PDB file of C-alpha atoms in Angstrom:
ATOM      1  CA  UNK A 774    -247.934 -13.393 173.760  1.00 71.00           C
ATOM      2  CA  UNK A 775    -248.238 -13.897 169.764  1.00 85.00           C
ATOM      3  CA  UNK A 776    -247.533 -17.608 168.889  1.00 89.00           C
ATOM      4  CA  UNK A 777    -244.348 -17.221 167.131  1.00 91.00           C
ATOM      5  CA  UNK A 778    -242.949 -16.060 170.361  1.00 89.00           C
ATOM      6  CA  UNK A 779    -244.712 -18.145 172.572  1.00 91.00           C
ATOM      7  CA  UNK A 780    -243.202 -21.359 170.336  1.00 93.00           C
ATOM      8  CA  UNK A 781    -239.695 -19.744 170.656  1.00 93.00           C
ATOM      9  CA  UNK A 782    -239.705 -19.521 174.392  1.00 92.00           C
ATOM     10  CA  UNK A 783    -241.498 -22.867 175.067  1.00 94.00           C
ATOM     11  CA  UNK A 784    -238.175 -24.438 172.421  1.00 95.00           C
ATOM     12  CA  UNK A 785    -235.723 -22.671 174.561  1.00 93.00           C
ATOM     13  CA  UNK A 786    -237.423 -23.839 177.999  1.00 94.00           C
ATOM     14  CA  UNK A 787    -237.419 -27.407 176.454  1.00 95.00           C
ATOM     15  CA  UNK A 788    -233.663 -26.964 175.715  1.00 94.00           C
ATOM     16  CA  UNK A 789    -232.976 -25.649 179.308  1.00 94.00           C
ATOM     17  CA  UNK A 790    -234.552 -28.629 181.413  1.00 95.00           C
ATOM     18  CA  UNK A 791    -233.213 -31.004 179.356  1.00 94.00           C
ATOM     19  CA  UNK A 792    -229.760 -30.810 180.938  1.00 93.00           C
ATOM     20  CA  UNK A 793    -231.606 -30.207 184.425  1.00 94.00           C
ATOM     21  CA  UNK A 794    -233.871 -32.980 183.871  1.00 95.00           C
ATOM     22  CA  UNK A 795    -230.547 -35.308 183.650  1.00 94.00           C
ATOM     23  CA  UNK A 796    -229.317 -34.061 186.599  1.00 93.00           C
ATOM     24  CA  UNK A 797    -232.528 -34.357 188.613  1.00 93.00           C
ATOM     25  CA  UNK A 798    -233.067 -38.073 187.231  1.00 93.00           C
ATOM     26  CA  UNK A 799    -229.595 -38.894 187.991  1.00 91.00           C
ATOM     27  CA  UNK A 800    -230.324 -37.662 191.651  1.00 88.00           C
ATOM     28  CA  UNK A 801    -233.355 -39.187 192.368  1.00 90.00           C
ATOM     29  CA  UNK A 802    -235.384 -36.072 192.327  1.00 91.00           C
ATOM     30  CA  UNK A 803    -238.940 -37.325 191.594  1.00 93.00           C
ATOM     31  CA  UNK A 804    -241.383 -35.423 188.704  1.00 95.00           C
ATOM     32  CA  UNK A 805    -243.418 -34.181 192.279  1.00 93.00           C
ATOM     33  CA  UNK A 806    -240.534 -32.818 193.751  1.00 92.00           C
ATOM     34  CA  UNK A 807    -239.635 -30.385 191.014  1.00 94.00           C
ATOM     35  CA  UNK A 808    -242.993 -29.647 190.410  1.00 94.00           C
ATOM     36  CA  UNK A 809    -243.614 -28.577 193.985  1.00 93.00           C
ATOM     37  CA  UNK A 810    -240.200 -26.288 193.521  1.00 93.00           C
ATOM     38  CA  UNK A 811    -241.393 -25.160 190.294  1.00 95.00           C
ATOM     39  CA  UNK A 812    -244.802 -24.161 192.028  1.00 95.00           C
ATOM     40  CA  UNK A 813    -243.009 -22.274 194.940  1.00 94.00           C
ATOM     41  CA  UNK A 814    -240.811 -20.071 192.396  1.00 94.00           C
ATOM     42  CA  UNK A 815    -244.060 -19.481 190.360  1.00 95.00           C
ATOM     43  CA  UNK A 816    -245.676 -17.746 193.666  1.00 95.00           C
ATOM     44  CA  UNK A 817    -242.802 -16.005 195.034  1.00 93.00           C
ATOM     45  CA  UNK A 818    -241.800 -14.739 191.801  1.00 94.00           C
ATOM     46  CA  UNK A 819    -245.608 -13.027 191.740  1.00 94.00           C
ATOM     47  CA  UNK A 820    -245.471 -11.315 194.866  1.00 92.00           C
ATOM     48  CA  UNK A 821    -242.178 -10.479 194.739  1.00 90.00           C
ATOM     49  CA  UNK A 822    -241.895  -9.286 191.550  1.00 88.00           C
ATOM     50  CA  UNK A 823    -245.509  -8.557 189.435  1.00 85.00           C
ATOM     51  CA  UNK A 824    -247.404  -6.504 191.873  1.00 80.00           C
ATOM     52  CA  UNK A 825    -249.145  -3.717 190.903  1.00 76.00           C
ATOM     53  CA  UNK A 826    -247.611  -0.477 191.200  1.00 73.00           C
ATOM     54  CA  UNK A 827    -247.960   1.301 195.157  1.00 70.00           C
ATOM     55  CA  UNK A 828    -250.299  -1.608 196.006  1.00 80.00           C
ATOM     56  CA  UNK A 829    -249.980  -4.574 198.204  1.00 86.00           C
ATOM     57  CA  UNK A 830    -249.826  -7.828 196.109  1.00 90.00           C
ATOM     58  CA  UNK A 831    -252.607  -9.953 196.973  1.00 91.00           C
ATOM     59  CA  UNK A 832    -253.539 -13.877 196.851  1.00 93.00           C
ATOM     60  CA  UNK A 833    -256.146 -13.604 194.256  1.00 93.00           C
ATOM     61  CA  UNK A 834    -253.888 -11.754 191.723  1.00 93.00           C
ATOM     62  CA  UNK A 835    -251.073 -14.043 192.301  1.00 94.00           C
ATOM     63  CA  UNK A 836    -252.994 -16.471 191.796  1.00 95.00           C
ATOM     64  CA  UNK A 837    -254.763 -15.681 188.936  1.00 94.00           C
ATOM     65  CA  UNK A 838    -251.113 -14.924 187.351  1.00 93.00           C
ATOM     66  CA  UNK A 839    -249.663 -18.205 187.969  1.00 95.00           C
ATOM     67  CA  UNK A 840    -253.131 -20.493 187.283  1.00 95.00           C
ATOM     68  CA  UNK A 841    -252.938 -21.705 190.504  1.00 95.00           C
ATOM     69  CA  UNK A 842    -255.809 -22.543 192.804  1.00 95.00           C
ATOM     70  CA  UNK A 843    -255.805 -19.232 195.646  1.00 94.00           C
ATOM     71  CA  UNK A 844    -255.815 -22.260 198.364  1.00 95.00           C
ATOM     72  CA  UNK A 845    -252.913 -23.395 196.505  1.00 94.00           C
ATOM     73  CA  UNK A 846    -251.384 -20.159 196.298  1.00 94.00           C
ATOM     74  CA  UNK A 847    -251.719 -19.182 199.959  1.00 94.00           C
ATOM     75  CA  UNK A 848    -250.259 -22.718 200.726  1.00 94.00           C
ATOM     76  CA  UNK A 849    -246.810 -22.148 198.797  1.00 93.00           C
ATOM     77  CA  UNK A 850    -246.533 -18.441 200.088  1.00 93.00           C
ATOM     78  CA  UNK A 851    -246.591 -19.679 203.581  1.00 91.00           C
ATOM     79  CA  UNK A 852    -243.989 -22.030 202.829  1.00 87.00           C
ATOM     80  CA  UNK A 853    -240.427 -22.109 203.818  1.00 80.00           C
ATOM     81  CA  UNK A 854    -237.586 -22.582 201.693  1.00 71.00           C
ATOM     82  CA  UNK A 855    -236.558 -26.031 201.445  1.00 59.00           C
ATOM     83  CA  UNK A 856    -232.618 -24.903 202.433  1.00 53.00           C
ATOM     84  CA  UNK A 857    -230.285 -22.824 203.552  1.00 53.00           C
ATOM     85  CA  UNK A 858    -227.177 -21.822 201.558  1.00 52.00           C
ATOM     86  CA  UNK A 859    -224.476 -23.173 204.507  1.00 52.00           C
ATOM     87  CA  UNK A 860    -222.562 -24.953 201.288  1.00 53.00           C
ATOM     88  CA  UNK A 861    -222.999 -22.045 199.296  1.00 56.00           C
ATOM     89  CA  UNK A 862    -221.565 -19.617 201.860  1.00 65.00           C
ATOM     90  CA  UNK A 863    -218.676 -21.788 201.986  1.00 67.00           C
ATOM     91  CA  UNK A 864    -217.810 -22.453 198.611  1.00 71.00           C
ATOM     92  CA  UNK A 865    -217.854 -17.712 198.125  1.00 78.00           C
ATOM     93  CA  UNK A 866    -216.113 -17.461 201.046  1.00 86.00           C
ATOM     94  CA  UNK A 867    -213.365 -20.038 199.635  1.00 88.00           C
ATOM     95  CA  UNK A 868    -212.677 -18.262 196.489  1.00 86.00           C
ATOM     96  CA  UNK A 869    -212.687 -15.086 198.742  1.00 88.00           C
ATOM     97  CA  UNK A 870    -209.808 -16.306 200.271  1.00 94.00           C
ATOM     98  CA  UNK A 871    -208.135 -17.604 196.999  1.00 93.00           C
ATOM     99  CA  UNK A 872    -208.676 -13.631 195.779  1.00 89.00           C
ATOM    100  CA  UNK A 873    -207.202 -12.063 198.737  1.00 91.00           C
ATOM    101  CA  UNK A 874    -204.049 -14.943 198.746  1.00 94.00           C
ATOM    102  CA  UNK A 875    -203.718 -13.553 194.851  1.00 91.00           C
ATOM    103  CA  UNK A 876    -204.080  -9.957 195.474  1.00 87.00           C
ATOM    104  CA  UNK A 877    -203.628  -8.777 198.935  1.00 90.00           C
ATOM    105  CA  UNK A 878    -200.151  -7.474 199.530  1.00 90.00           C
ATOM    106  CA  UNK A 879    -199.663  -9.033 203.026  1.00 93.00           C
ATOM    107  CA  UNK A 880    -200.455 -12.725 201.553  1.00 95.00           C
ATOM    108  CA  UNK A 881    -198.373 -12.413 198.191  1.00 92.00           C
ATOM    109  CA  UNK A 882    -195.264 -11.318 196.502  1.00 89.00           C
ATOM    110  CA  UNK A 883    -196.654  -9.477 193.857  1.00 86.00           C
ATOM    111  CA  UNK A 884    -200.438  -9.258 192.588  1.00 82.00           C
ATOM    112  CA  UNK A 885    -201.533 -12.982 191.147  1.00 84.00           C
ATOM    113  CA  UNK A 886    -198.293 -14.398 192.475  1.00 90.00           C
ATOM    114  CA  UNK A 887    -199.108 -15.510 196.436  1.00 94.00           C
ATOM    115  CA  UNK A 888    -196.777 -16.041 199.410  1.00 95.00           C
ATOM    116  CA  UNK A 889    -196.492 -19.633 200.643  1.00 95.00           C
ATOM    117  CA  UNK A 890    -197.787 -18.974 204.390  1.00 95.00           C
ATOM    118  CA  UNK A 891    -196.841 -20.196 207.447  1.00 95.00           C
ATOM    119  CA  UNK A 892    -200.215 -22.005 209.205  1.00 94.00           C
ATOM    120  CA  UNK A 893    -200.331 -19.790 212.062  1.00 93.00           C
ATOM    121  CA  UNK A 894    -199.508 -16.043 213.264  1.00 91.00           C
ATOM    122  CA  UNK A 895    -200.925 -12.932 213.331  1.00 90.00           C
ATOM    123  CA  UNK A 896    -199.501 -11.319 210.174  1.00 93.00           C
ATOM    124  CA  UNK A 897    -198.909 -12.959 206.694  1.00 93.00           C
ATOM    125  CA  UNK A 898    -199.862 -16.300 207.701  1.00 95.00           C
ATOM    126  CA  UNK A 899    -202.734 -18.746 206.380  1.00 96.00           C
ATOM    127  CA  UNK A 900    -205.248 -17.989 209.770  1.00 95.00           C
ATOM    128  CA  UNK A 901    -204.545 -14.506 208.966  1.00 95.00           C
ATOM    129  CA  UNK A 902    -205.681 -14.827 205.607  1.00 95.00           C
ATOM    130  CA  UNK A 903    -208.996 -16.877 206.520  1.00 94.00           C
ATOM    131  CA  UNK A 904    -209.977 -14.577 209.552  1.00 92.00           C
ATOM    132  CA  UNK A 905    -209.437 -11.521 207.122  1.00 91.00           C
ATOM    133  CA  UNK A 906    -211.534 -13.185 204.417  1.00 90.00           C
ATOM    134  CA  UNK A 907    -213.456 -16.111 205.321  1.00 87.00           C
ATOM    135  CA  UNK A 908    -215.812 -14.559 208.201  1.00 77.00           C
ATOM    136  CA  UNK A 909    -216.339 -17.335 210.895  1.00 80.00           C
ATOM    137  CA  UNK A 910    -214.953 -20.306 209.249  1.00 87.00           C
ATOM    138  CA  UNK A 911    -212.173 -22.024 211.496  1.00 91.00           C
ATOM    139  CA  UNK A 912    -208.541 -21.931 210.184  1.00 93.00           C
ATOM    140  CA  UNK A 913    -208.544 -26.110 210.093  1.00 93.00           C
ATOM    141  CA  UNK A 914    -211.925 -26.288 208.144  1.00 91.00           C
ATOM    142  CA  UNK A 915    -211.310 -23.733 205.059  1.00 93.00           C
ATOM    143  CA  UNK A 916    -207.152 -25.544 204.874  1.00 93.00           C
ATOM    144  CA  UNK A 917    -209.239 -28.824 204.645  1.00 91.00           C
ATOM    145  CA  UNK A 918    -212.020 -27.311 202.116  1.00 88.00           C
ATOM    146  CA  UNK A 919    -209.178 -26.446 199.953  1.00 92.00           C
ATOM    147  CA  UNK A 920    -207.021 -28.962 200.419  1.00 91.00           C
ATOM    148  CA  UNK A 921    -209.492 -31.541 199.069  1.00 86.00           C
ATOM    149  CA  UNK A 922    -210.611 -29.136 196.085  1.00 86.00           C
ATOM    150  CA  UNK A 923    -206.263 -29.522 195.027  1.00 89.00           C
ATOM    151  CA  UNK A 924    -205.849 -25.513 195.504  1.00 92.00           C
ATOM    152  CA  UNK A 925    -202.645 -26.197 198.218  1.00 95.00           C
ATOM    153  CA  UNK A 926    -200.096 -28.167 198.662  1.00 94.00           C
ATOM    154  CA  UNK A 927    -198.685 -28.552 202.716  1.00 94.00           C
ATOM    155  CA  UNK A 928    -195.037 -29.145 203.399  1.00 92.00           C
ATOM    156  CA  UNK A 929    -192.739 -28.017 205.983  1.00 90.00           C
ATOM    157  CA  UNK A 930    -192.253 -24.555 204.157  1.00 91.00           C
ATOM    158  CA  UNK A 931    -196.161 -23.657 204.832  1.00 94.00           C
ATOM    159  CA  UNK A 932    -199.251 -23.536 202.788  1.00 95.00           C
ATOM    160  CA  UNK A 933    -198.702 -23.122 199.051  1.00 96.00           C
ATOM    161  CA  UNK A 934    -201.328 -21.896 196.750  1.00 95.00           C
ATOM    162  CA  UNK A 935    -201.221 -24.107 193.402  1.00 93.00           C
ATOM    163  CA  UNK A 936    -204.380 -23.778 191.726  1.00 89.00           C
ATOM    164  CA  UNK A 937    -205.847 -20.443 191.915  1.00 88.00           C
ATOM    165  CA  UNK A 938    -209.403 -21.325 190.963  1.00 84.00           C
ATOM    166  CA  UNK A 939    -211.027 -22.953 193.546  1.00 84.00           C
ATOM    167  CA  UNK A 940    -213.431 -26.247 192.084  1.00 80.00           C
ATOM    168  CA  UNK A 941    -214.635 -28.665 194.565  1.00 78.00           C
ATOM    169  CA  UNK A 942    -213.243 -32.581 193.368  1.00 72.00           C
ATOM    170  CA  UNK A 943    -215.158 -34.790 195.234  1.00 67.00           C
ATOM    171  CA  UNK A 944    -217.575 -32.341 197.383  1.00 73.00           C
ATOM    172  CA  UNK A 945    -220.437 -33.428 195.288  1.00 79.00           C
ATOM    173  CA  UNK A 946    -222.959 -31.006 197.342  1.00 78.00           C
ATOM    174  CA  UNK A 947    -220.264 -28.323 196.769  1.00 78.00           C
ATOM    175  CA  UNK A 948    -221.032 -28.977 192.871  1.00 82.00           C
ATOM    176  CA  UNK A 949    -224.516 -28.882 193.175  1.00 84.00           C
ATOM    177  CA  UNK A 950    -224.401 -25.401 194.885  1.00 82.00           C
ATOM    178  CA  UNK A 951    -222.607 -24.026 192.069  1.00 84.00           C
ATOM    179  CA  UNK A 952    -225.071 -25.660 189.689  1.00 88.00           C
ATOM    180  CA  UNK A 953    -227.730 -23.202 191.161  1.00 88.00           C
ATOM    181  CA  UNK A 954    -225.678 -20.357 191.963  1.00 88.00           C
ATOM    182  CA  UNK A 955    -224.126 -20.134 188.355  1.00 91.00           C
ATOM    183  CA  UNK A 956    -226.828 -21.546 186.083  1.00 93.00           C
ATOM    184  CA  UNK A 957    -229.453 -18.640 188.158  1.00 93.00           C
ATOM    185  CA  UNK A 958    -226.873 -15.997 187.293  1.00 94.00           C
ATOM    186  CA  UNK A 959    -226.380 -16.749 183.285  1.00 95.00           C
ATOM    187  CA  UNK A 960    -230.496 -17.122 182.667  1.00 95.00           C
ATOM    188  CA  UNK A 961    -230.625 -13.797 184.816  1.00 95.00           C
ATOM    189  CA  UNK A 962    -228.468 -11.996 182.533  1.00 95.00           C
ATOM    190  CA  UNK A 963    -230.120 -13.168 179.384  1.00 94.00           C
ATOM    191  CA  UNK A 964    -233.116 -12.082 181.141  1.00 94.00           C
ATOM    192  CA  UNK A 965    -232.209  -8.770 181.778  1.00 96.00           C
ATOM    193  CA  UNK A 966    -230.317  -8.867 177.639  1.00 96.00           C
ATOM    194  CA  UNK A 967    -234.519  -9.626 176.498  1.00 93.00           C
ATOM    195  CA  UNK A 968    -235.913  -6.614 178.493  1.00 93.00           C
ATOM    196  CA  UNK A 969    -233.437  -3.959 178.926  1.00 95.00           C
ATOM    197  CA  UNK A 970    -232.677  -1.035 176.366  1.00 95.00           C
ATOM    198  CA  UNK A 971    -229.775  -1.565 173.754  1.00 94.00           C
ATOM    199  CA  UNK A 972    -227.798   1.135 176.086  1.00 95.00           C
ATOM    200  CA  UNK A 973    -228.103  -1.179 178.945  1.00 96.00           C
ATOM    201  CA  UNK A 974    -227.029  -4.644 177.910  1.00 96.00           C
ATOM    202  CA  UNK A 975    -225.320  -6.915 179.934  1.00 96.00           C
ATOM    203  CA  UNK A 976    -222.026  -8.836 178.294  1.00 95.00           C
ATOM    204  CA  UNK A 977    -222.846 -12.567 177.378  1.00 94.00           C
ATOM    205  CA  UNK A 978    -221.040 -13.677 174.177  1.00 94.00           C
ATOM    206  CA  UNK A 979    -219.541 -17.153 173.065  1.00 93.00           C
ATOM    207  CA  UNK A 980    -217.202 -18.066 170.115  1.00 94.00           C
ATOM    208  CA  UNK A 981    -218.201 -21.992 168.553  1.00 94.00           C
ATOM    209  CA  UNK A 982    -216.888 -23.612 165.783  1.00 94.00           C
ATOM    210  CA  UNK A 983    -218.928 -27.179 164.550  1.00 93.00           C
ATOM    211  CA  UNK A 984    -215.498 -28.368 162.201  1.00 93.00           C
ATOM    212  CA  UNK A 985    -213.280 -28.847 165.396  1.00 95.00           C
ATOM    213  CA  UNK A 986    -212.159 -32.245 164.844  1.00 94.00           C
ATOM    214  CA  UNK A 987    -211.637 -35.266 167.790  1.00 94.00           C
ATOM    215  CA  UNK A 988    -207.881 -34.877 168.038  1.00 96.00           C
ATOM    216  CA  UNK A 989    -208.122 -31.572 168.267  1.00 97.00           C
ATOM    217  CA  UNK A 990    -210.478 -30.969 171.329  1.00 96.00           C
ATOM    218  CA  UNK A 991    -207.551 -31.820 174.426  1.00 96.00           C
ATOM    219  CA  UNK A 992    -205.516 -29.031 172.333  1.00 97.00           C
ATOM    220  CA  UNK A 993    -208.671 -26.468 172.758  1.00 97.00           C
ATOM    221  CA  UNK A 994    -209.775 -27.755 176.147  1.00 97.00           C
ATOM    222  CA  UNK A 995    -205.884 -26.597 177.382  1.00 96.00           C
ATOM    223  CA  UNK A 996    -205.790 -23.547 175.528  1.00 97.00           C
ATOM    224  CA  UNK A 997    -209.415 -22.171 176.504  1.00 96.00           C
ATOM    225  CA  UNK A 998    -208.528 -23.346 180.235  1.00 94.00           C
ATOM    226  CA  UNK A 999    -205.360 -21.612 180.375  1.00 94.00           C
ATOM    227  CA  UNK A1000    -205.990 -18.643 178.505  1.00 95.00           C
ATOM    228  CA  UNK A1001    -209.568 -18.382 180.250  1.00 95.00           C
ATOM    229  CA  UNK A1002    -207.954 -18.772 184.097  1.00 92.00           C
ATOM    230  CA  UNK A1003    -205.340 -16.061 183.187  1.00 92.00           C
ATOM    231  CA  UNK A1004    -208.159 -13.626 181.754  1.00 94.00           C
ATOM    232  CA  UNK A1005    -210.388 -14.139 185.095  1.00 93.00           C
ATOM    233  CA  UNK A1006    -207.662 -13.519 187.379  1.00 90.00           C
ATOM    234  CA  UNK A1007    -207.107 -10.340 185.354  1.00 92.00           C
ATOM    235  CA  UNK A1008    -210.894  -9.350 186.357  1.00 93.00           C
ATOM    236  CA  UNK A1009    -210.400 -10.318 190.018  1.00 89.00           C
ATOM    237  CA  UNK A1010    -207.233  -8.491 190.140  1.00 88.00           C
ATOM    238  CA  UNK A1011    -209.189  -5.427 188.686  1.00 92.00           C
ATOM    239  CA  UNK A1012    -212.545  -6.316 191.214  1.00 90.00           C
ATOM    240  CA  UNK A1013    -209.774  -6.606 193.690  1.00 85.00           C
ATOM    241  CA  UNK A1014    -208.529  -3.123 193.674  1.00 87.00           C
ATOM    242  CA  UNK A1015    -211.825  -1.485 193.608  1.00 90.00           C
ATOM    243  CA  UNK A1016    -213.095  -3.068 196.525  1.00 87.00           C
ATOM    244  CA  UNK A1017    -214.142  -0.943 199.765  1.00 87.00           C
ATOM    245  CA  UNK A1018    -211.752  -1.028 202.772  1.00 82.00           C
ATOM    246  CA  UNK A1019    -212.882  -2.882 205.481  1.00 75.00           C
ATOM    247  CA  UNK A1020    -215.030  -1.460 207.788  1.00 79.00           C
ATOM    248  CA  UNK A1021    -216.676   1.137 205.393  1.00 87.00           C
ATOM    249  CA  UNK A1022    -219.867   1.369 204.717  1.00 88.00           C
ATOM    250  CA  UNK A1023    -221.420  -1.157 202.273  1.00 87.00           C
ATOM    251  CA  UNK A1024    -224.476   0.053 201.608  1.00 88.00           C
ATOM    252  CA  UNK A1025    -224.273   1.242 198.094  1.00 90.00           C
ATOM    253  CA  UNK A1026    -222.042  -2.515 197.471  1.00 93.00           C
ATOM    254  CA  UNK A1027    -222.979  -4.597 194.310  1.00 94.00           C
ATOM    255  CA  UNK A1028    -222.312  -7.728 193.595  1.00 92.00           C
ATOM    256  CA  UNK A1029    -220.537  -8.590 190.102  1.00 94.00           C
ATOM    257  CA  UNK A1030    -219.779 -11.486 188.339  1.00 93.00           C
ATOM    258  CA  UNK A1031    -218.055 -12.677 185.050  1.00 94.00           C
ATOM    259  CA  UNK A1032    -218.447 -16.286 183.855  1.00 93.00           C
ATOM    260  CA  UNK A1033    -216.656 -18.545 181.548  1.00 94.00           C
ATOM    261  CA  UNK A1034    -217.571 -21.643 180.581  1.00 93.00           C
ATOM    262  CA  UNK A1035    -216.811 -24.780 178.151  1.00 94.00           C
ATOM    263  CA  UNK A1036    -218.985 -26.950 176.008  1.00 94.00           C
ATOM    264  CA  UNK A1037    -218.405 -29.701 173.041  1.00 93.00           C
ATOM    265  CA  UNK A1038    -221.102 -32.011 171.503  1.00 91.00           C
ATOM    266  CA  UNK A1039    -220.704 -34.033 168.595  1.00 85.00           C
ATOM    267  CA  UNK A1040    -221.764 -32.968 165.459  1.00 74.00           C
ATOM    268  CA  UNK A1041    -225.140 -33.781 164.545  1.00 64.00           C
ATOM    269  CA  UNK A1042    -225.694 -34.934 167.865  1.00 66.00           C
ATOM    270  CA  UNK A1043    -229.519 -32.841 168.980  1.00 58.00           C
ATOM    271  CA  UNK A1044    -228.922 -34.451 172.010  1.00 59.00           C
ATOM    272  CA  UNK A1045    -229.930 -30.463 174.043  1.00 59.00           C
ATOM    273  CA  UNK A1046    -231.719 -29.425 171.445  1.00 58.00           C
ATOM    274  CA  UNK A1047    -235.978 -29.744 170.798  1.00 56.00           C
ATOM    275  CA  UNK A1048    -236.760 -33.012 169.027  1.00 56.00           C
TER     276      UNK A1048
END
């Protein structure tokens, strides 16, 4: 790596764990903690990813990639992950049932306009629409999941849908999932952006403006929210129609994903930026 580039990437991984760094700090997670994580993800990445080509990846190599000791090396291969994704699982399989509520015929008038649903029955009802998209979660425990995240409102007229993107309130583990989940998808993009040919680009844009001023930034925070919400459920209702029917066979499936996201600093303020 020439130094010009090496002092670009170590500026942008500065910029990166800043944020993190907050969030660790603010959670208690100790400098030993992450650096055993970091460690792990160093090793796994090697095998997994940098072996040589038609040979088996061995300790020596791997270590000799990462600078890690080979004792070392052996130790964090052998190592389990830390956790399972149980709160991850549930927080897809909620918006799973948000998208079918939105564009599945049986569960709404019209696509992005859903039915308000009886609790129970076998057809057009809210445990229909969580045994069809949900997998094992119980009827009770995905009303609850989204009841607390303000998606539905219960009366004596059913379940009505409200706010069609689900984001956990007060689930802080919830949050934290989706810290991983969406923060490992972005950097993987802009990964693939710095390796890939020009042909094969990935989308990742953002519009900024630094002249915004104070009593202006509720007006934007509306606008980009609503006009941001509307353009996603455009996408879903688009991801929605392409989608296998059940019971086919998935083994050509991708996943896809497209993000949006909103930021404001003060101007001036290097707060995220390299000092």
């Amino acid at each position: 790596m020439n130094e010009i580039r090496e002092i670009a990437l170590k500026k942008a991984l500065l910029m990166i764990l800043r944020p993190l760094v907050r969030i660790l700090l603010r959670n208690g997670v100790v400098f030993s903690v992450f650096s055993e994580l970091v460690k792990k993800v160093y090793v796994d990445v090697a095998f997994d990813e940098h072996g040589e080509s038609g040979k088996k990846q061995t300790l020596s190599r791997v270590a000799a990639l990462t600078g890690l000791t080979r004792k070392e090396t052996k130790r964090l291969h052998d190592l389990k992950q830390p956790l399972n994704n149980v709160t991850g699982n549930k927080y897809n399989r909620a918006s799973r049932v948000i998208s079918g509520w939105l564009n599945d015929a049986e569960f709404s008038d019209a696509p992005l306009h859903p039915s308000i649903l009886s609790v129970e029955g076998d057809r057009g009802s809210f445990a229909a629409l969580v045994k069809r998209y949900s997998g094992d979660i119980p009827t009770k425990a995905m009303l609850d999941v989204l009841n607390a995240a303000g998606n539905v409102v219960i009366s004596e007229r059913g379940v009505m849908l409200v706010q069609h993107a689900f984001v956990p309130q007060a689930d802080e583990i919830a949050k934290l999932s989706i810290l991983g989940a969406d923060t490992a998808e972005l950097i993987s993009t802009l990964n693939h952006n710095l390796v890939c040919d020009a042909d094969q680009l990935w989308f990742q844009r953002k519009v900024s403006n630094s002249l915004i001023q104070a009593k202006d930034l509720p007006l934007f925070q509306a606008y980009a929210a609503e006009h941001s919400q509307a353009l996603l459920e455009q996408f879903n209702l688009w991801l929605g129609e392409q989608e296998i029917p059940e019971g086919e066979d998935e083994s050509d499936c991708h996943y896809v994903s497209l993000g949006i996201y909103y930021y404001q600093n003060k101007l001036g303020n290097q707060d995220d930026e390299v000092k």
